[in-house]
Coordinates of C-alpha atoms and ligand atoms in Angstrom, one line a residue:
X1 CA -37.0 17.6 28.7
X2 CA -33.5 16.2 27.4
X3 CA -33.8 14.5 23.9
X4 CA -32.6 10.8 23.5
X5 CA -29.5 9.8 21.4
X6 CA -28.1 6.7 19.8
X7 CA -24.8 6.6 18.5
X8 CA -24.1 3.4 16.6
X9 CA -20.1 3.7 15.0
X10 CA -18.9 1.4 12.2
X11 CA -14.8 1.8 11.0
X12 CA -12.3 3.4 12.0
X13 CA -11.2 4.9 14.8
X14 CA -11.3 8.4 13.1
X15 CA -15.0 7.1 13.3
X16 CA -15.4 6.7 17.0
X17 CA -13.0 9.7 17.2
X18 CA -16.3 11.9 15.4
X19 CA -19.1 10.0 17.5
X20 CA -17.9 11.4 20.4
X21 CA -17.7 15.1 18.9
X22 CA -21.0 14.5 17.7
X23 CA -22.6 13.4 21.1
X24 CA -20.6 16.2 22.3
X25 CA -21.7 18.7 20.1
X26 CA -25.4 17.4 20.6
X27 CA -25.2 17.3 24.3
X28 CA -24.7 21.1 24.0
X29 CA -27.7 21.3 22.4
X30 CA -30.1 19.2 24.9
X31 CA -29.3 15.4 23.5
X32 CA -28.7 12.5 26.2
X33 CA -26.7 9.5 25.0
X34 CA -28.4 6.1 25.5
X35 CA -27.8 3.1 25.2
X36 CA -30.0 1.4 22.8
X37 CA -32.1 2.8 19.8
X38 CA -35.3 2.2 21.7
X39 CA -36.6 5.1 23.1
X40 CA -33.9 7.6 20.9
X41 CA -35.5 11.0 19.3
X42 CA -32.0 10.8 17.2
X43 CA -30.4 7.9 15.9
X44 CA -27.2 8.3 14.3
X45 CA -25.1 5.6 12.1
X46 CA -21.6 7.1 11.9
X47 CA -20.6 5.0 8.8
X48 CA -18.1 3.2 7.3
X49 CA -17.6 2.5 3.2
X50 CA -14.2 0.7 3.1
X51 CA -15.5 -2.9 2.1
X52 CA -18.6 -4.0 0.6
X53 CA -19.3 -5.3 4.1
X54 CA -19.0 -2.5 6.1
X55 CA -21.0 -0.2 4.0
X56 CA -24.3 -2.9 3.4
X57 CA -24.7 -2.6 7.1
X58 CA -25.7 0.4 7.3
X59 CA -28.7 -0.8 5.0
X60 CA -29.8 -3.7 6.9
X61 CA -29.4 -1.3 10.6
X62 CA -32.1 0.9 8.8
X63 CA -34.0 -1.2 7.9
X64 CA -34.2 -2.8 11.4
X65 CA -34.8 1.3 12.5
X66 CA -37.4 1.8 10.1
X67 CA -39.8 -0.4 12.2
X68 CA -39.0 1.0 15.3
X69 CA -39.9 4.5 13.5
X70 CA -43.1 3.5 12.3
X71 CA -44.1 3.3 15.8
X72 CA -42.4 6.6 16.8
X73 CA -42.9 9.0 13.9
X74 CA -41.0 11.5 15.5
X75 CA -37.6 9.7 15.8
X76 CA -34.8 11.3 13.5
X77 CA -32.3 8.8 11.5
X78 CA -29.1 10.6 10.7
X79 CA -26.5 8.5 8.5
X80 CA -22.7 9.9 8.9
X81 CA -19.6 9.4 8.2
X82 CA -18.0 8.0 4.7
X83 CA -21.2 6.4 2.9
X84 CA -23.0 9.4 3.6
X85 CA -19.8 11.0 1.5
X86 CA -19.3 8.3 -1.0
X87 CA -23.4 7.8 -1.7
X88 CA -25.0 11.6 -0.4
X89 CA -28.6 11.8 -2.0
X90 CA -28.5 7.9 -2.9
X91 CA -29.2 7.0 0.9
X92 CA -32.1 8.7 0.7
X93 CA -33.4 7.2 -2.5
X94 CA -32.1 3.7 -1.2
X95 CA -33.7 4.1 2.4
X96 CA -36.5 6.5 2.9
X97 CA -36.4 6.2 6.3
X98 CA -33.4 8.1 6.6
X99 CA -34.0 12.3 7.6
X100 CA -30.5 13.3 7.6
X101 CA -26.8 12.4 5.5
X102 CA -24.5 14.3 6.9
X103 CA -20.8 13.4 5.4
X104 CA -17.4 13.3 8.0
X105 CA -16.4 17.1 7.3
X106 CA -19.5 18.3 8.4
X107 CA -21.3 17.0 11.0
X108 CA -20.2 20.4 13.1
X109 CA -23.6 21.6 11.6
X110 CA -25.9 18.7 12.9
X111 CA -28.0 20.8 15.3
X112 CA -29.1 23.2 12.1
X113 CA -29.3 20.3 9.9
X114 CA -31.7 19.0 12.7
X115 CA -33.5 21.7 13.0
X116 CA -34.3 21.9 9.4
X117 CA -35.6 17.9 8.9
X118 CA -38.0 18.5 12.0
X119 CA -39.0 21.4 10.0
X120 CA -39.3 19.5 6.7
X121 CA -40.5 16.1 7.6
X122 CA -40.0 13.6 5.1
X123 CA -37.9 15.1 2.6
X124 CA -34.6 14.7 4.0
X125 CA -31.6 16.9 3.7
X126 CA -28.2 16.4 3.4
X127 CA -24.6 18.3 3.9
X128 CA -21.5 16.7 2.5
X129 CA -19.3 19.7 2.0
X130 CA -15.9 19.2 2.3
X131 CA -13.8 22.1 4.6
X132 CA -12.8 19.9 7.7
X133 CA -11.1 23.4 9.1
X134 CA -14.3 24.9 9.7
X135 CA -15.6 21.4 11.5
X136 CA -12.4 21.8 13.9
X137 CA -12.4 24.9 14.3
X138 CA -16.7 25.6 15.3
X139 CA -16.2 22.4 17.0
X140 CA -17.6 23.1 20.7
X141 CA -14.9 22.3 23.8
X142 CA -15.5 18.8 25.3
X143 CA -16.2 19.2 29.0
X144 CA -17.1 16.6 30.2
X145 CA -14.4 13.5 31.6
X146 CA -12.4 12.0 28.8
X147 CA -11.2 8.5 29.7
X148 CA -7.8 7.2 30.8
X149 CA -6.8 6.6 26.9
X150 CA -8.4 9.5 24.5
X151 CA -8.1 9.8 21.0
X152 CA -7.4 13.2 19.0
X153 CA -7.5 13.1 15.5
X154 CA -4.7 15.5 14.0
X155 CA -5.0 14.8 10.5
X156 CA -7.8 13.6 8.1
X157 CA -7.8 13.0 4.4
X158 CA -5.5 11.3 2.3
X159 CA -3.9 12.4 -0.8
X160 CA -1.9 8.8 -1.6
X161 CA -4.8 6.8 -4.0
X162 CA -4.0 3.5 -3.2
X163 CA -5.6 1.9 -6.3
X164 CA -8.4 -0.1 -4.1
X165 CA -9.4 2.5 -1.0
X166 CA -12.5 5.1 -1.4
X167 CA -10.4 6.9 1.7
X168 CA -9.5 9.3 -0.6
X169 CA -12.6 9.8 -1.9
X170 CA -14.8 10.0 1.3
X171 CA -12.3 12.0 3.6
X172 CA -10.9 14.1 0.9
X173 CA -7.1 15.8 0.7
X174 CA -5.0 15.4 3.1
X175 CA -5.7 17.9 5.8
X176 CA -3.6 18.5 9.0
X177 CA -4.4 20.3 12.1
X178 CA -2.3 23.3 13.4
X179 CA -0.1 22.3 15.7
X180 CA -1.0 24.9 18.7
X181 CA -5.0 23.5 18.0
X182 CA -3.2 19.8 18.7
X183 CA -1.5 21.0 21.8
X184 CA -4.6 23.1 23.2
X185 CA -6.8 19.8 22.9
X186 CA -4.2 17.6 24.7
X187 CA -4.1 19.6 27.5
X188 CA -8.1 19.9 27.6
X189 CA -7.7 15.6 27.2
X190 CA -4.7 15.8 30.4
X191 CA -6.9 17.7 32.1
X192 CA -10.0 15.9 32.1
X193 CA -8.6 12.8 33.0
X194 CA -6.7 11.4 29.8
X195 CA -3.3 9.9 30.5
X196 CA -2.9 8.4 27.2
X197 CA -3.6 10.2 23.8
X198 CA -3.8 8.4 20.9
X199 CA -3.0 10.8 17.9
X200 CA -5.0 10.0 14.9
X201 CA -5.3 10.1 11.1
X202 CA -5.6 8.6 7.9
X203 CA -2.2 8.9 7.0
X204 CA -1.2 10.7 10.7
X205 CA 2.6 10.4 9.6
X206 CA 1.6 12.7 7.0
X207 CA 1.1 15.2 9.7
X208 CA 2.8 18.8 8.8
X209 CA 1.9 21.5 10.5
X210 CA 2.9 25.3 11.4
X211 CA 4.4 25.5 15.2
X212 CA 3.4 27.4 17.9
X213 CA 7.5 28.7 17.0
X214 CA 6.3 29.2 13.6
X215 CA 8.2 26.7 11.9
X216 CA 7.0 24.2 9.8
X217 CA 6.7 21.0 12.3
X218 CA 6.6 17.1 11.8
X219 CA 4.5 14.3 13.6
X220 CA 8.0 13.8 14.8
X221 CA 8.4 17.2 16.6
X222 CA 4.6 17.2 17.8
X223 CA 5.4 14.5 19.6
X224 CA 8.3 16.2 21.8
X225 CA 5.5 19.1 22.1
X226 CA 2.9 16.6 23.5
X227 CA 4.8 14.8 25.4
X228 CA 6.0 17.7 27.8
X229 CA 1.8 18.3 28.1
X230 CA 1.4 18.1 31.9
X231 CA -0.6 14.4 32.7
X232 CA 0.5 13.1 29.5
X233 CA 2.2 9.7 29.9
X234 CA 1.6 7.5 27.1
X235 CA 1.6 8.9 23.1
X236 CA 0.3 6.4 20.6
X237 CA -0.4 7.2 16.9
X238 CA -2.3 5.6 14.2
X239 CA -2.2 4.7 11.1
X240 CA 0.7 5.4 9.4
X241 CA 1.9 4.8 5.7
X242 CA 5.3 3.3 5.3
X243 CA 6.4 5.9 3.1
X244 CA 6.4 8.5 5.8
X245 CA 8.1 7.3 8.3
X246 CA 10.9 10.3 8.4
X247 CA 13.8 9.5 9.7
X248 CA 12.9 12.1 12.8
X249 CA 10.1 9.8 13.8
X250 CA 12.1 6.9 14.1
X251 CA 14.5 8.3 16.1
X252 CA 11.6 9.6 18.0
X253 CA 10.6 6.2 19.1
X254 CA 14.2 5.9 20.9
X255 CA 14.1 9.1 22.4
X256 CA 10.8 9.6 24.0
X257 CA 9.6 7.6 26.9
X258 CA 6.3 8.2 26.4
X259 CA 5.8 7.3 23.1
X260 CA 4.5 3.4 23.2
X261 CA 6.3 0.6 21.6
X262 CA 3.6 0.0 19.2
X263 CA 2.9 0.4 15.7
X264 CA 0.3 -0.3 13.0
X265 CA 2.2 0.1 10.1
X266 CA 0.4 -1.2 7.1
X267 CA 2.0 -3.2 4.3
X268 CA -1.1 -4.9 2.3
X269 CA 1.3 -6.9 0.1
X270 CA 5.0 -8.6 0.5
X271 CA 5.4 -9.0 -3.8
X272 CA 6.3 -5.5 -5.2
X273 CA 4.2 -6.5 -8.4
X274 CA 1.4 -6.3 -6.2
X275 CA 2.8 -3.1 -4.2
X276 CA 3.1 -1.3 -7.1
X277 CA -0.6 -2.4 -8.6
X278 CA -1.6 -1.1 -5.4
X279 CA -0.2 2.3 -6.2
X280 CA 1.6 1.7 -2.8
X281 CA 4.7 3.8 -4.0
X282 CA 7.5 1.5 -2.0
X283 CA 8.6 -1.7 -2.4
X284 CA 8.9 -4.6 0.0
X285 CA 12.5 -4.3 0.9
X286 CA 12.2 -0.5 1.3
X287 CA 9.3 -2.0 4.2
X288 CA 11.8 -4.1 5.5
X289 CA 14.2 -1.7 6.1
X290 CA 12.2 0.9 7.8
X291 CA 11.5 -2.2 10.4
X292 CA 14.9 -2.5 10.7
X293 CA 15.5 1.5 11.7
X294 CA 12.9 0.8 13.6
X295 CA 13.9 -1.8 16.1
X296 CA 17.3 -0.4 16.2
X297 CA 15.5 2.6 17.3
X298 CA 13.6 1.2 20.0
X299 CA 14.6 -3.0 20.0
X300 CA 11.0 -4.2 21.7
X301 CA 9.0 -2.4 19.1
X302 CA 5.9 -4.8 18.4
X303 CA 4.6 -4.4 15.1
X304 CA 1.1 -4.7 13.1
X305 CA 0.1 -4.7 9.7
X306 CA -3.3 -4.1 7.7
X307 CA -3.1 -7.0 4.5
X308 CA -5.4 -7.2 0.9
X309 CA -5.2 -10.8 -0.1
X310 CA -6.1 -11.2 -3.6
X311 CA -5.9 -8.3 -5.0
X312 CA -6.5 -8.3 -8.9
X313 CA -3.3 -10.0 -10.8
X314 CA -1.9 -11.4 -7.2
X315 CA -0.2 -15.2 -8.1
X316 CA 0.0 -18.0 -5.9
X317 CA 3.8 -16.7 -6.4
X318 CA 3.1 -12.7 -5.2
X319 CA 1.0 -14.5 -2.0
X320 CA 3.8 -16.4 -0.9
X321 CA 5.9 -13.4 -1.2
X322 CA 3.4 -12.0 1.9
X323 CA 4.0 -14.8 4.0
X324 CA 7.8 -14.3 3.5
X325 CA 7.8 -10.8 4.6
X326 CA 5.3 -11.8 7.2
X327 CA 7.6 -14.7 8.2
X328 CA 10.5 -12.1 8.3
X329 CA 8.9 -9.2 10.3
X330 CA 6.8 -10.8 12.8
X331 CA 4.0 -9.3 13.7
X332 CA 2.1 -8.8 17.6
X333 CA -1.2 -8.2 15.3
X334 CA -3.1 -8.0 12.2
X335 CA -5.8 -7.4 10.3
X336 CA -6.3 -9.2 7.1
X337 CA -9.0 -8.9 4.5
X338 CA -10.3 -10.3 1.4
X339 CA -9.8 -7.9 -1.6
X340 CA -13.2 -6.4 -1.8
X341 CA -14.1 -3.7 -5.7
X342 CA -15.3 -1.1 -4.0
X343 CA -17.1 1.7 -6.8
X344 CA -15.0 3.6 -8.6
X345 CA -11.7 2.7 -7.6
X346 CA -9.4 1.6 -10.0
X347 CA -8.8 -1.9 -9.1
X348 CA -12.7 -2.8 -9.2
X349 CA -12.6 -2.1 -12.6
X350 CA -9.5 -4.5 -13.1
X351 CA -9.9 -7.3 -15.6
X352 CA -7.7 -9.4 -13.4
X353 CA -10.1 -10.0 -10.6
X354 CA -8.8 -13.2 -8.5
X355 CA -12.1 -16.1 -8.1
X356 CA -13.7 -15.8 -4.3
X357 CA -12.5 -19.2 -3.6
X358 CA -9.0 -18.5 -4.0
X359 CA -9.4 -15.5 -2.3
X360 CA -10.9 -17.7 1.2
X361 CA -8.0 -20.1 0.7
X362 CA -5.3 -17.4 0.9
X363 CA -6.4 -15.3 3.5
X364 CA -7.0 -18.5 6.1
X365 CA -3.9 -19.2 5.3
X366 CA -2.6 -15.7 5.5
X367 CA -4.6 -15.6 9.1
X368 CA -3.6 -19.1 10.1
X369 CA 0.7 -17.4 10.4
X370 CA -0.4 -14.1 11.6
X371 CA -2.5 -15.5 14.3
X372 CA 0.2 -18.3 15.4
X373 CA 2.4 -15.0 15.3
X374 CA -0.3 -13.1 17.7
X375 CA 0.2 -16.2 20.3
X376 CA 3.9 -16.4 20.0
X377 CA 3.8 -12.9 21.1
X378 CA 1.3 -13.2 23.9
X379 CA 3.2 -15.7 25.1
X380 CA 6.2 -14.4 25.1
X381 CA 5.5 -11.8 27.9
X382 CA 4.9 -14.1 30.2
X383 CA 6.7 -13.7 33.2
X384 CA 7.5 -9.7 32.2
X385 CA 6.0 -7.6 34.6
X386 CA 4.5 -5.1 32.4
X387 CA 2.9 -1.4 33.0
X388 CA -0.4 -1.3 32.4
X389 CA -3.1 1.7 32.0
X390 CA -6.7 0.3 33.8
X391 CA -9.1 1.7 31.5
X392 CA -12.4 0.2 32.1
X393 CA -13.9 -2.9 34.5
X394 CA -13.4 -6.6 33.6
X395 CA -15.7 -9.5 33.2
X396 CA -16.1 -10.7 37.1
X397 CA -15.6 -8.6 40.1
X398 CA -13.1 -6.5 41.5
X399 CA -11.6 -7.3 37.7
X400 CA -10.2 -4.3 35.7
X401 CA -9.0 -4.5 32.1
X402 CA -6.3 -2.2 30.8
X403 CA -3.5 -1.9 28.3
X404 CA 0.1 -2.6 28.0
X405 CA 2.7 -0.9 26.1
X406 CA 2.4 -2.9 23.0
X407 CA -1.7 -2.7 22.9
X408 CA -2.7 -6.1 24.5
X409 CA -5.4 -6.2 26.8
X410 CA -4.9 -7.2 30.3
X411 CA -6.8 -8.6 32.3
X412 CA -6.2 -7.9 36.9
X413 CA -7.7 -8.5 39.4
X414 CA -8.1 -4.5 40.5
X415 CA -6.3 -5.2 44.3
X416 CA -5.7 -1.6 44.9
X417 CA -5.8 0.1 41.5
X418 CA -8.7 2.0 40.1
X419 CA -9.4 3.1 36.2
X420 CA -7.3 5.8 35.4
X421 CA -4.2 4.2 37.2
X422 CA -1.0 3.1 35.7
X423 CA 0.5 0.2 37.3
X424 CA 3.0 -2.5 37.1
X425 CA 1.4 -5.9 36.2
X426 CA 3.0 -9.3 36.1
X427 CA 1.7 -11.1 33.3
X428 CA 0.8 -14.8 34.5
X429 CA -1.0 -15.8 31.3
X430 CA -1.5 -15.7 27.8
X431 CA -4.6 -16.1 25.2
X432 CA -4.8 -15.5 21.8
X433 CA -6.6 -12.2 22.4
X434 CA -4.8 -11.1 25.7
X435 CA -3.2 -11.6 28.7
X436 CA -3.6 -12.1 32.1
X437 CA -1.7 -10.8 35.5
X438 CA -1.8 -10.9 38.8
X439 CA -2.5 -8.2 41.2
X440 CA -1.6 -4.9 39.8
X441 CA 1.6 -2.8 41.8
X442 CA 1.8 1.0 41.6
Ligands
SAH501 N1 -4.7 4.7 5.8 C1 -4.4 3.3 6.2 C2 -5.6 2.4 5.9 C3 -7.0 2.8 5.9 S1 -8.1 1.6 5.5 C4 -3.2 2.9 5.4 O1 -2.9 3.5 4.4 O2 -2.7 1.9 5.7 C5 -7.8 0.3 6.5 C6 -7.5 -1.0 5.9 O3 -8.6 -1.5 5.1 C7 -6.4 -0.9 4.8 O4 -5.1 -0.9 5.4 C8 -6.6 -2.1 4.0 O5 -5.9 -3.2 4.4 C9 -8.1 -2.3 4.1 N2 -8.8 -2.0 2.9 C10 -8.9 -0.8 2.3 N3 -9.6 -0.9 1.1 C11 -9.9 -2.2 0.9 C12 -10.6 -3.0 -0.1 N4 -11.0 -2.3 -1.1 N5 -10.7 -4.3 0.1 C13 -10.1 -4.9 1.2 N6 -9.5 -4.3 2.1 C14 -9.4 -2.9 2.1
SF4_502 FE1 -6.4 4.3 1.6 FE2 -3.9 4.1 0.7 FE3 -4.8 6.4 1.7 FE4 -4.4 4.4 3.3 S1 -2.8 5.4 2.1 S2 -6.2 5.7 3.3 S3 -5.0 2.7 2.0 S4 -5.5 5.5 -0.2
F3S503 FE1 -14.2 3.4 7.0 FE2 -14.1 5.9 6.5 FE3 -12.6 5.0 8.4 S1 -14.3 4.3 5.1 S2 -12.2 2.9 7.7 S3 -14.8 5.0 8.4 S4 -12.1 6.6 7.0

């Protein structure tokens, strides 16, 4: 009999990126995905330790599992991902209940690690080596249908040290994958139904990597490479640090059709006092000016930004220095978060720390512009007939919901079109959080 398992992902999208290896992997090995933790014989929390938030969940989900264990003593708990890194043993001390920590360069050896806690009931054990070669390379293939928009991860680690983020700490050195391994999985992705790729990585315009050609190759020249792979029509990649975007990649988003007018290009900060606290290692205007390559590049580029509002030693005067730049760029989308210490970092142990309530005030207002700057956008596609990949069903019948070049979701009714399809949309309306069109036109 198949066993049962639950995926549950926190983070980022290198996070849901490794879920799906991992239910691949396990598939291989007997494991059904389900829906809920219920009935599972394997639950797995694929983790996430960037904010204070993000990692006490995993605590409270636990503790919600460990009364669903007591009443099947033979359901595994695996935690994954980066507070499995950043914590290893400590889980376990913190929450008994937990059989397995397995950290993000390692889950390749699951089904032995499984193996052993059946064995060893009780006592737990743990794998948070760091070699993510080996985890692509004894990786299984996927086979089964990927969907119309896939994501590959290229490139893991980060070797930048921003002086708030445990990234480099839970992922380790940067680490990119050859460039023939890249290719090979895009076609696999083409060929089982992908039509989109989304390349990913911590810093993914870090990306360096030998060529099939044996030269040394840039996310820049990747990008040619994967956009000749057969069934490929849309390239995406994210996230990238503003200090390596090469002049080739710029020019890349001119030159290559397929490669979506979109990008998450984190700032954090518009006051270089706070930029260079941040161990960011560029300054706002040196931001600014790779915006402006950028639209010259490719004019209807529509940006987004990650921001860190109150950051140790940020002034009312540094903050309004973000909503300049933020006035200046214009953004399609953003996420924005309260500075959160996370251990061992060197801006946790700052003396500067900036009160919570000061910390609220700035980021509503922070969120109040970027959000007015979300709208402005929405609405200003209007009218635009749009193309837009149909990559799952909507909320009433006969809807489908897909994306459009710049990442908005949009809503259709599904007329003719299926998921999987690629078709012209005019827009007809405008939310905060998407759009809306009429019948889709291939
Ligand atoms: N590699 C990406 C970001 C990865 S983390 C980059 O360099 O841009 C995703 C986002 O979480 C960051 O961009 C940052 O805005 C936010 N973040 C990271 N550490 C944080 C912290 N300690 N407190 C608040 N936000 C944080
Ligand atoms: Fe974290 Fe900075 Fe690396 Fe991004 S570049 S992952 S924010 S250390
Ligand atoms: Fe979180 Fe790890 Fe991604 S800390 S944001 S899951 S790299």
């Amino acid at each position: 009999m198949r066993k049962k398992l639950f995926v549950r992902t926190y983070g980022c999208q290198m996070n849901v990126y490794d879920s799906e290896r991992m239910s691949e992997m396990l598939a291989a090995v007997g494991y059904e995905a389900v829906e809920t933790p219920e009935n599972a014989d394997l639950v797995v929390l694929n983790t996430c330790h960037i904010r204070e938030k993000a990692a006490e969940k995993v605590y409270s989900e636990v503790g919600r599992l460990r009364a669903l264990k007591s009443r099947r003593p033979d359901m595994l708990i695996a935690v994954a991902g980066c507070v499995a890194q950043a914590e290893g043993g400590e889980v376990l001390r913190r929450a008994p209940a937990v059989d397995i920590v397995v950290g993000p360069q390692a889950y390749h050896r699951l089904p032995e690690m499984l193996a052993r806690a059946e064995r060893a009931r009780g006592s737990g054990v743990i794998d948070v080596d760091f070699r993510p070669e080996a985890k692509f390379d004894e990786l299984p293939a996927p086979e089964r249908p990927a969907g119309p928009s896939a994501f590959l991860t290229i490139q893991e680690g980060c070797d930048k040290f921003c002086t708030f983020c445990v990234v480099p700490y839970t992922r380790g050195a940067e680490y990119s994958r050859p460039a023939a391994a890249v290719i090979a999985e895009a076609k696999q992705l083409a060929k089982r139904g992908a039509r989109e790729i989304v390349l990913l990585g911590q810093n993914v315009n870090a990306w360096r990597g030998e060529g099939p050609d044996g030269r040394d190759w840039t996310l820049a020249r990747l990008i040619l490479a994967l956009a000749e792979v057969e069934g490929v029509e849309r390239l995406r990649y994210t996230t990238s640090h503003p200090r390596d975007m090469s002049d080739d990649l710029v020019e890349a988003h001119g030159a290559v059709p397929a490669l979506m007018p979109f990008l998450h290009l984190p700032v954090q900060a518009g006051s270089d006092r706070v930029l260079e606290r941040m161990n960011r290692k560029h300054r706002a205007s040196d931001y600014r000016h790779t915006v402006e390559r950028l639209r010259e590049a490719r004019p209807d580029i529509a940006l987004a930004s990650d921001f860190i509002v109150g950051f140790p030693g940020e002034s009312e005067r540094d903050f309004e220095q973000t909503l300049a730049l933020v006035r200046d760029v214009g953004y399609a989308q953003a996420y924005s978060f309260k500075f959160s210490p996370r251990p061992g970092t060197p801006a946790a142990a700052d003396p500067l720390q900036v009160p919570e309530a000061v910390k609220i005030e700035r980021l509503a207002r922070l969120q109040e512009l970027l959000n007015g700057q979300q709208q402005a956008f929405n609405r200003s596609c209007i009218g635009k007939r749009l193309p837009v990949l149909f990559e799952r069903p909507g909320r009433g019948r006969r809807q489908l919901v897909g994306r459009s070049p710049y990442m908005q979701a949009v809503h259709a009714e599904a007329g003719a079109v299926r998921i999987g399809d690629l078709a012209q949309v005019e827009i007809l309306a405008a939310g905060p959080n998407s759009l809306s069109g009429g019948s889709p036109a291939i």
